[in-house]
Amino acid sequence: MKDFTIGNEDRAKVLIQALPYIQKFMGKTIVVKYGGNAMINEELKSAVIQDVVLMACVGIRTVLVHGGGPEIEFMLRKIGKESRFVKGLRYTDEETMEIVQMVLAGKVNKDIVSLIQQAGGQALGLCGLDGGLLQARKLRTDGEDLGLVGEIIAVRTAVLEDVLNRGYIPVVSTVAQGTEDAMGQALNINADTAAAQIAAALGAEKLILMTDVRGILKDVNDPESLLQEIRRGELDGLIKEGIVSKGMIPKVDCCRLALDAGVRKAHIIDGRIPHGLLLELFTDEGIGTQVVSDVDKG
């Protein structure tokens, strides 16, 4: 049997390879959307929390935006309420919105904060209602009413900047403050979109979307056909060719939104890979797909 023990020289090589990336990102803002299996599997959850704490420890201003679909679904089933979807989006009536707010802004958010602090980090839990962080109006898809589902029209970055400047990791749940046609109501926001809007408003260095797929594949049936880097200008062509389709289109739209607002790079990575955040950020190879501005120099 082969001995796969990692020696001191190998450990040193890993740290040396990470050094230029640590230097490059120190003091920069990176927004991470946390969701999927990485929020459910205990081993993956622990790895993500460790990654986020390490990022903060090396001087990266890290903002963690989270979803919570499985937890919401579990609670709805517990009270005997059936979910309804319109064009792939959860229809959110008042009773469902109460559950969404309770689960996202309450249990899930505070569980993540607790895990970060147990791992030696400093975190502060927020939702879009806090300080009017996320302002939104009702979202309509092709004229169809989605209930209390919102689209963000403004991000009050001062709330996040204050938390970051005090050395905390903001942990953001995507419940927004309703304006215009939803004045005074809480609205449910898609977490990918919220992360992209937050990254855009902060002028972040990177947006990282954690998913349950490897990234953008040239052939969806071949996991080895990963496209490691794509230019912003190539996205429309990939959609027309059908390479980007179905559930990947909204994620690509989030990347496009962030890049068009000045975010340097957007990443779609597989959250099922332990320590995927560190591998994407601090290694030459990375693990997912990075989408870069057409004018990015490196």
mmCIF file of C-alpha atoms in Angstrom, residues 7-244:
data_model
loop_
_atom_site.group_PDB
_atom_site.id
_atom_site.type_symbol
_atom_site.label_atom_id
_atom_site.label_comp_id
_atom_site.label_asym_id
_atom_site.label_seq_id
_atom_site.Cartn_x
_atom_site.Cartn_y
_atom_site.Cartn_z
ATOM 1 C CA GLY A 7 5.490 15.785 4.288
ATOM 2 C CA ASN A 8 6.706 19.155 5.522
ATOM 3 C CA GLU A 9 7.995 20.098 2.056
ATOM 4 C CA ASP A 10 4.524 19.517 0.549
ATOM 5 C CA ARG A 11 2.897 21.572 3.287
ATOM 6 C CA ALA A 12 5.351 24.393 2.631
ATOM 7 C CA LYS A 13 4.623 24.287 -1.119
ATOM 8 C CA VAL A 14 0.895 24.678 -0.454
ATOM 9 C CA LEU A 15 1.498 27.713 1.738
ATOM 10 C CA ILE A 16 3.957 29.278 -0.716
ATOM 11 C CA GLN A 17 1.505 28.824 -3.611
ATOM 12 C CA ALA A 18 -1.173 30.564 -1.545
ATOM 13 C CA LEU A 19 1.072 33.505 -0.561
ATOM 14 C CA PRO A 20 0.704 35.684 -3.705
ATOM 15 C CA TYR A 21 -3.066 35.245 -3.632
ATOM 16 C CA ILE A 22 -3.239 36.177 0.045
ATOM 17 C CA GLN A 23 -1.167 39.278 -0.691
ATOM 18 C CA LYS A 24 -3.357 40.138 -3.687
ATOM 19 C CA PHE A 25 -6.682 39.849 -1.856
ATOM 20 C CA MET A 26 -5.657 41.308 1.505
ATOM 21 C CA GLY A 27 -7.935 44.267 2.236
ATOM 22 C CA LYS A 28 -10.231 43.442 -0.704
ATOM 23 C CA THR A 29 -13.926 42.611 -0.410
ATOM 24 C CA ILE A 30 -15.183 39.191 -1.505
ATOM 25 C CA VAL A 31 -18.882 38.293 -1.422
ATOM 26 C CA VAL A 32 -19.706 34.598 -1.033
ATOM 27 C CA LYS A 33 -23.152 33.132 -1.664
ATOM 28 C CA TYR A 34 -23.466 30.086 0.578
ATOM 29 C CA GLY A 35 -26.104 27.468 -0.223
ATOM 30 C CA GLY A 36 -26.873 24.005 -1.546
ATOM 31 C CA ASN A 37 -25.406 20.816 -0.072
ATOM 32 C CA ALA A 38 -22.714 22.811 1.703
ATOM 33 C CA MET A 39 -25.438 24.061 4.078
ATOM 34 C CA ILE A 40 -26.825 20.590 4.778
ATOM 35 C CA ASN A 41 -23.887 18.185 4.936
ATOM 36 C CA GLU A 42 -22.157 18.629 8.303
ATOM 37 C CA GLU A 43 -18.648 17.937 6.971
ATOM 38 C CA LEU A 44 -19.064 20.429 4.127
ATOM 39 C CA LYS A 45 -20.641 22.979 6.447
ATOM 40 C CA SER A 46 -17.637 22.790 8.772
ATOM 41 C CA ALA A 47 -15.231 23.182 5.826
ATOM 42 C CA VAL A 48 -17.018 26.293 4.518
ATOM 43 C CA ILE A 49 -17.028 27.917 7.948
ATOM 44 C CA GLN A 50 -13.294 27.217 8.366
ATOM 45 C CA ASP A 51 -12.624 28.677 4.895
ATOM 46 C CA VAL A 52 -14.553 31.855 5.687
ATOM 47 C CA VAL A 53 -12.754 32.299 9.015
ATOM 48 C CA LEU A 54 -9.359 31.780 7.362
ATOM 49 C CA MET A 55 -10.250 34.330 4.654
ATOM 50 C CA ALA A 56 -11.034 36.881 7.327
ATOM 51 C CA CYS A 57 -7.876 36.035 9.277
ATOM 52 C CA VAL A 58 -5.659 36.837 6.252
ATOM 53 C CA GLY A 59 -7.291 40.224 5.819
ATOM 54 C CA ILE A 60 -10.021 39.523 3.257
ATOM 55 C CA ARG A 61 -13.176 41.552 3.896
ATOM 56 C CA THR A 62 -15.606 38.649 3.582
ATOM 57 C CA VAL A 63 -19.382 39.011 3.239
ATOM 58 C CA LEU A 64 -21.364 35.763 3.518
ATOM 59 C CA VAL A 65 -24.828 35.791 1.918
ATOM 60 C CA HIS A 66 -26.910 32.669 2.518
ATOM 61 C CA GLY A 67 -30.035 30.963 1.325
ATOM 62 C CA GLY A 68 -32.046 28.315 3.128
ATOM 63 C CA GLY A 69 -34.451 26.638 0.712
ATOM 64 C CA PRO A 70 -34.316 23.133 2.265
ATOM 65 C CA GLU A 71 -34.887 24.506 5.770
ATOM 66 C CA ILE A 72 -37.839 26.607 4.559
ATOM 67 C CA GLU A 73 -39.316 23.594 2.766
ATOM 68 C CA PHE A 74 -38.914 21.455 5.901
ATOM 69 C CA MET A 75 -40.745 24.003 8.058
ATOM 70 C CA LEU A 76 -43.557 24.463 5.523
ATOM 71 C CA ARG A 77 -44.097 20.714 5.435
ATOM 72 C CA LYS A 78 -44.052 20.628 9.226
ATOM 73 C CA ILE A 79 -47.034 22.986 9.353
ATOM 74 C CA GLY A 80 -48.734 21.140 6.485
ATOM 75 C CA LYS A 81 -48.338 23.887 3.885
ATOM 76 C CA GLU A 82 -47.703 22.896 0.275
ATOM 77 C CA SER A 83 -45.163 24.929 -1.709
ATOM 78 C CA ARG A 84 -46.219 26.524 -4.961
ATOM 79 C CA PHE A 85 -43.781 27.563 -7.668
ATOM 80 C CA VAL A 86 -44.258 29.999 -10.547
ATOM 81 C CA LYS A 87 -41.664 29.658 -13.339
ATOM 82 C CA GLY A 88 -39.258 28.050 -10.888
ATOM 83 C CA LEU A 89 -39.689 30.690 -8.173
ATOM 84 C CA ARG A 90 -41.407 30.025 -4.849
ATOM 85 C CA TYR A 91 -44.767 31.811 -4.628
ATOM 86 C CA THR A 92 -44.658 33.591 -1.282
ATOM 87 C CA ASP A 93 -47.953 34.416 0.409
ATOM 88 C CA GLU A 94 -48.110 36.093 3.827
ATOM 89 C CA GLU A 95 -48.009 32.825 5.789
ATOM 90 C CA THR A 96 -45.045 31.561 3.749
ATOM 91 C CA MET A 97 -43.266 34.900 4.204
ATOM 92 C CA GLU A 98 -43.582 34.542 7.970
ATOM 93 C CA ILE A 99 -41.887 31.138 7.738
ATOM 94 C CA VAL A 100 -39.194 32.481 5.383
ATOM 95 C CA GLN A 101 -38.409 35.348 7.735
ATOM 96 C CA MET A 102 -38.393 33.117 10.805
ATOM 97 C CA VAL A 103 -36.153 30.461 9.207
ATOM 98 C CA LEU A 104 -33.743 32.667 7.230
ATOM 99 C CA ALA A 105 -33.343 35.690 9.501
ATOM 100 C CA GLY A 106 -33.724 33.582 12.624
ATOM 101 C CA LYS A 107 -32.516 30.007 12.866
ATOM 102 C CA VAL A 108 -30.313 29.641 9.769
ATOM 103 C CA ASN A 109 -28.640 33.026 10.122
ATOM 104 C CA LYS A 110 -27.869 32.655 13.802
ATOM 105 C CA ASP A 111 -26.678 29.054 13.388
ATOM 106 C CA ILE A 112 -24.108 30.257 10.831
ATOM 107 C CA VAL A 113 -23.000 33.108 13.090
ATOM 108 C CA SER A 114 -22.579 30.660 15.971
ATOM 109 C CA LEU A 115 -20.515 28.254 13.833
ATOM 110 C CA ILE A 116 -18.192 31.041 12.682
ATOM 111 C CA GLN A 117 -17.595 32.148 16.240
ATOM 112 C CA GLN A 118 -17.001 28.575 17.411
ATOM 113 C CA ALA A 119 -14.334 28.341 14.688
ATOM 114 C CA GLY A 120 -12.569 31.408 16.080
ATOM 115 C CA GLY A 121 -14.062 34.067 13.820
ATOM 116 C CA GLN A 122 -16.120 37.163 14.574
ATOM 117 C CA ALA A 123 -19.494 37.367 12.829
ATOM 118 C CA LEU A 124 -22.585 39.544 12.920
ATOM 119 C CA GLY A 125 -25.914 38.281 11.598
ATOM 120 C CA LEU A 126 -27.984 40.625 9.468
ATOM 121 C CA CYS A 127 -31.032 40.495 7.243
ATOM 122 C CA GLY A 128 -32.080 43.013 4.622
ATOM 123 C CA LEU A 129 -34.433 44.674 7.109
ATOM 124 C CA ASP A 130 -31.581 45.684 9.431
ATOM 125 C CA GLY A 131 -30.697 49.316 8.830
ATOM 126 C CA GLY A 132 -32.699 49.111 5.601
ATOM 127 C CA LEU A 133 -29.818 47.095 4.135
ATOM 128 C CA LEU A 134 -31.804 45.673 1.209
ATOM 129 C CA GLN A 135 -34.572 47.756 -0.366
ATOM 130 C CA ALA A 136 -36.875 45.931 -2.773
ATOM 131 C CA ARG A 137 -40.101 46.081 -4.753
ATOM 132 C CA LYS A 138 -42.336 43.204 -5.818
ATOM 133 C CA LEU A 139 -40.962 41.029 -8.597
ATOM 134 C CA ARG A 140 -43.153 40.024 -11.506
ATOM 135 C CA THR A 141 -42.210 37.394 -14.089
ATOM 136 C CA ASP A 142 -43.892 37.919 -17.462
ATOM 137 C CA GLY A 143 -46.666 39.730 -15.638
ATOM 138 C CA GLU A 144 -47.303 36.882 -13.181
ATOM 139 C CA ASP A 145 -47.717 37.679 -9.505
ATOM 140 C CA LEU A 146 -45.228 35.914 -7.225
ATOM 141 C CA GLY A 147 -46.678 37.258 -4.009
ATOM 142 C CA LEU A 148 -44.111 38.631 -1.549
ATOM 143 C CA VAL A 149 -41.083 37.913 -3.746
ATOM 144 C CA GLY A 150 -38.922 40.956 -4.353
ATOM 145 C CA GLU A 151 -36.251 42.409 -6.582
ATOM 146 C CA ILE A 152 -33.612 44.640 -5.020
ATOM 147 C CA ILE A 153 -33.628 48.287 -6.039
ATOM 148 C CA ALA A 154 -31.047 49.560 -3.529
ATOM 149 C CA VAL A 155 -28.349 48.284 -1.162
ATOM 150 C CA ARG A 156 -27.383 50.486 1.778
ATOM 151 C CA THR A 157 -23.715 49.598 1.862
ATOM 152 C CA ALA A 158 -22.995 51.760 4.926
ATOM 153 C CA VAL A 159 -24.452 48.971 7.091
ATOM 154 C CA LEU A 160 -22.030 46.389 5.679
ATOM 155 C CA GLU A 161 -19.063 48.776 5.596
ATOM 156 C CA ASP A 162 -19.534 49.549 9.271
ATOM 157 C CA VAL A 163 -19.607 45.846 10.179
ATOM 158 C CA LEU A 164 -16.555 45.083 8.009
ATOM 159 C CA ASN A 165 -14.599 48.051 9.361
ATOM 160 C CA ARG A 166 -15.165 46.758 12.895
ATOM 161 C CA GLY A 167 -13.564 43.441 11.949
ATOM 162 C CA TYR A 168 -16.710 41.311 11.751
ATOM 163 C CA ILE A 169 -17.895 38.963 9.002
ATOM 164 C CA PRO A 170 -21.401 40.085 7.946
ATOM 165 C CA VAL A 171 -23.708 37.075 7.553
ATOM 166 C CA VAL A 172 -26.668 38.225 5.467
ATOM 167 C CA SER A 173 -30.048 36.531 5.067
ATOM 168 C CA THR A 174 -32.018 37.667 2.061
ATOM 169 C CA VAL A 175 -35.208 39.118 3.506
ATOM 170 C CA ALA A 176 -35.637 42.671 2.195
ATOM 171 C CA GLN A 177 -37.532 45.786 3.204
ATOM 172 C CA GLY A 178 -40.426 46.430 0.822
ATOM 173 C CA THR A 179 -40.818 49.815 -0.868
ATOM 174 C CA GLU A 180 -43.090 51.223 -3.576
ATOM 175 C CA ASP A 181 -45.861 48.616 -4.108
ATOM 176 C CA ALA A 182 -44.809 46.650 -0.992
ATOM 177 C CA MET A 183 -44.287 49.454 1.501
ATOM 178 C CA GLY A 184 -43.860 48.108 5.020
ATOM 179 C CA GLN A 185 -43.778 44.453 3.964
ATOM 180 C CA ALA A 186 -40.868 42.029 4.146
ATOM 181 C CA LEU A 187 -39.991 40.489 0.775
ATOM 182 C CA ASN A 188 -38.285 37.193 -0.084
ATOM 183 C CA ILE A 189 -35.195 37.653 -2.306
ATOM 184 C CA ASN A 190 -33.316 35.050 -4.342
ATOM 185 C CA ALA A 191 -29.987 34.578 -2.547
ATOM 186 C CA ASP A 192 -27.834 34.394 -5.709
ATOM 187 C CA THR A 193 -29.294 37.664 -6.972
ATOM 188 C CA ALA A 194 -28.922 39.325 -3.577
ATOM 189 C CA ALA A 195 -25.250 38.303 -3.398
ATOM 190 C CA ALA A 196 -24.641 39.731 -6.875
ATOM 191 C CA GLN A 197 -26.377 43.004 -5.986
ATOM 192 C CA ILE A 198 -24.405 43.290 -2.744
ATOM 193 C CA ALA A 199 -21.107 42.591 -4.538
ATOM 194 C CA ALA A 200 -21.994 45.219 -7.154
ATOM 195 C CA ALA A 201 -22.928 47.835 -4.560
ATOM 196 C CA LEU A 202 -19.746 47.230 -2.529
ATOM 197 C CA GLY A 203 -17.499 47.265 -5.609
ATOM 198 C CA ALA A 204 -16.223 43.858 -4.518
ATOM 199 C CA GLU A 205 -13.132 42.206 -5.924
ATOM 200 C CA LYS A 206 -15.008 38.934 -6.384
ATOM 201 C CA LEU A 207 -18.422 37.322 -6.243
ATOM 202 C CA ILE A 208 -18.371 33.580 -5.493
ATOM 203 C CA LEU A 209 -21.531 31.506 -6.007
ATOM 204 C CA MET A 210 -21.453 28.119 -4.289
ATOM 205 C CA THR A 211 -23.578 25.562 -6.152
ATOM 206 C CA ASP A 212 -24.110 21.808 -6.433
ATOM 207 C CA VAL A 213 -22.405 21.516 -9.837
ATOM 208 C CA ARG A 214 -18.728 21.784 -10.868
ATOM 209 C CA GLY A 215 -19.261 25.053 -12.741
ATOM 210 C CA ILE A 216 -20.063 25.706 -16.397
ATOM 211 C CA LEU A 217 -19.546 22.542 -18.422
ATOM 212 C CA LYS A 218 -19.025 22.513 -22.188
ATOM 213 C CA ASP A 219 -20.868 19.181 -22.169
ATOM 214 C CA VAL A 220 -23.320 18.732 -19.291
ATOM 215 C CA ASN A 221 -22.858 14.964 -19.533
ATOM 216 C CA ASP A 222 -19.078 15.220 -19.131
ATOM 217 C CA PRO A 223 -17.956 16.489 -15.708
ATOM 218 C CA GLU A 224 -14.410 16.805 -17.081
ATOM 219 C CA SER A 225 -15.471 19.426 -19.661
ATOM 220 C CA LEU A 226 -15.312 22.269 -17.130
ATOM 221 C CA LEU A 227 -14.751 25.720 -18.608
ATOM 222 C CA GLN A 228 -12.295 27.206 -16.127
ATOM 223 C CA GLU A 229 -12.369 30.776 -17.438
ATOM 224 C CA ILE A 230 -14.925 32.651 -19.544
ATOM 225 C CA ARG A 231 -14.974 36.264 -20.688
ATOM 226 C CA ARG A 232 -18.071 38.365 -20.037
ATOM 227 C CA GLY A 233 -18.570 38.790 -23.785
ATOM 228 C CA GLU A 234 -18.779 35.023 -24.328
ATOM 229 C CA LEU A 235 -21.818 34.477 -22.091
ATOM 230 C CA ASP A 236 -24.549 35.306 -24.621
ATOM 231 C CA GLY A 237 -22.998 32.911 -27.129
ATOM 232 C CA LEU A 238 -22.838 30.102 -24.566
ATOM 233 C CA ILE A 239 -26.539 30.576 -23.813
ATOM 234 C CA LYS A 240 -27.458 30.586 -27.518
ATOM 235 C CA GLU A 241 -25.437 27.393 -28.053
ATOM 236 C CA GLY A 242 -27.234 25.730 -25.142
ATOM 237 C CA ILE A 243 -23.999 25.217 -23.190
ATOM 238 C CA VAL A 244 -25.466 27.433 -20.475
#
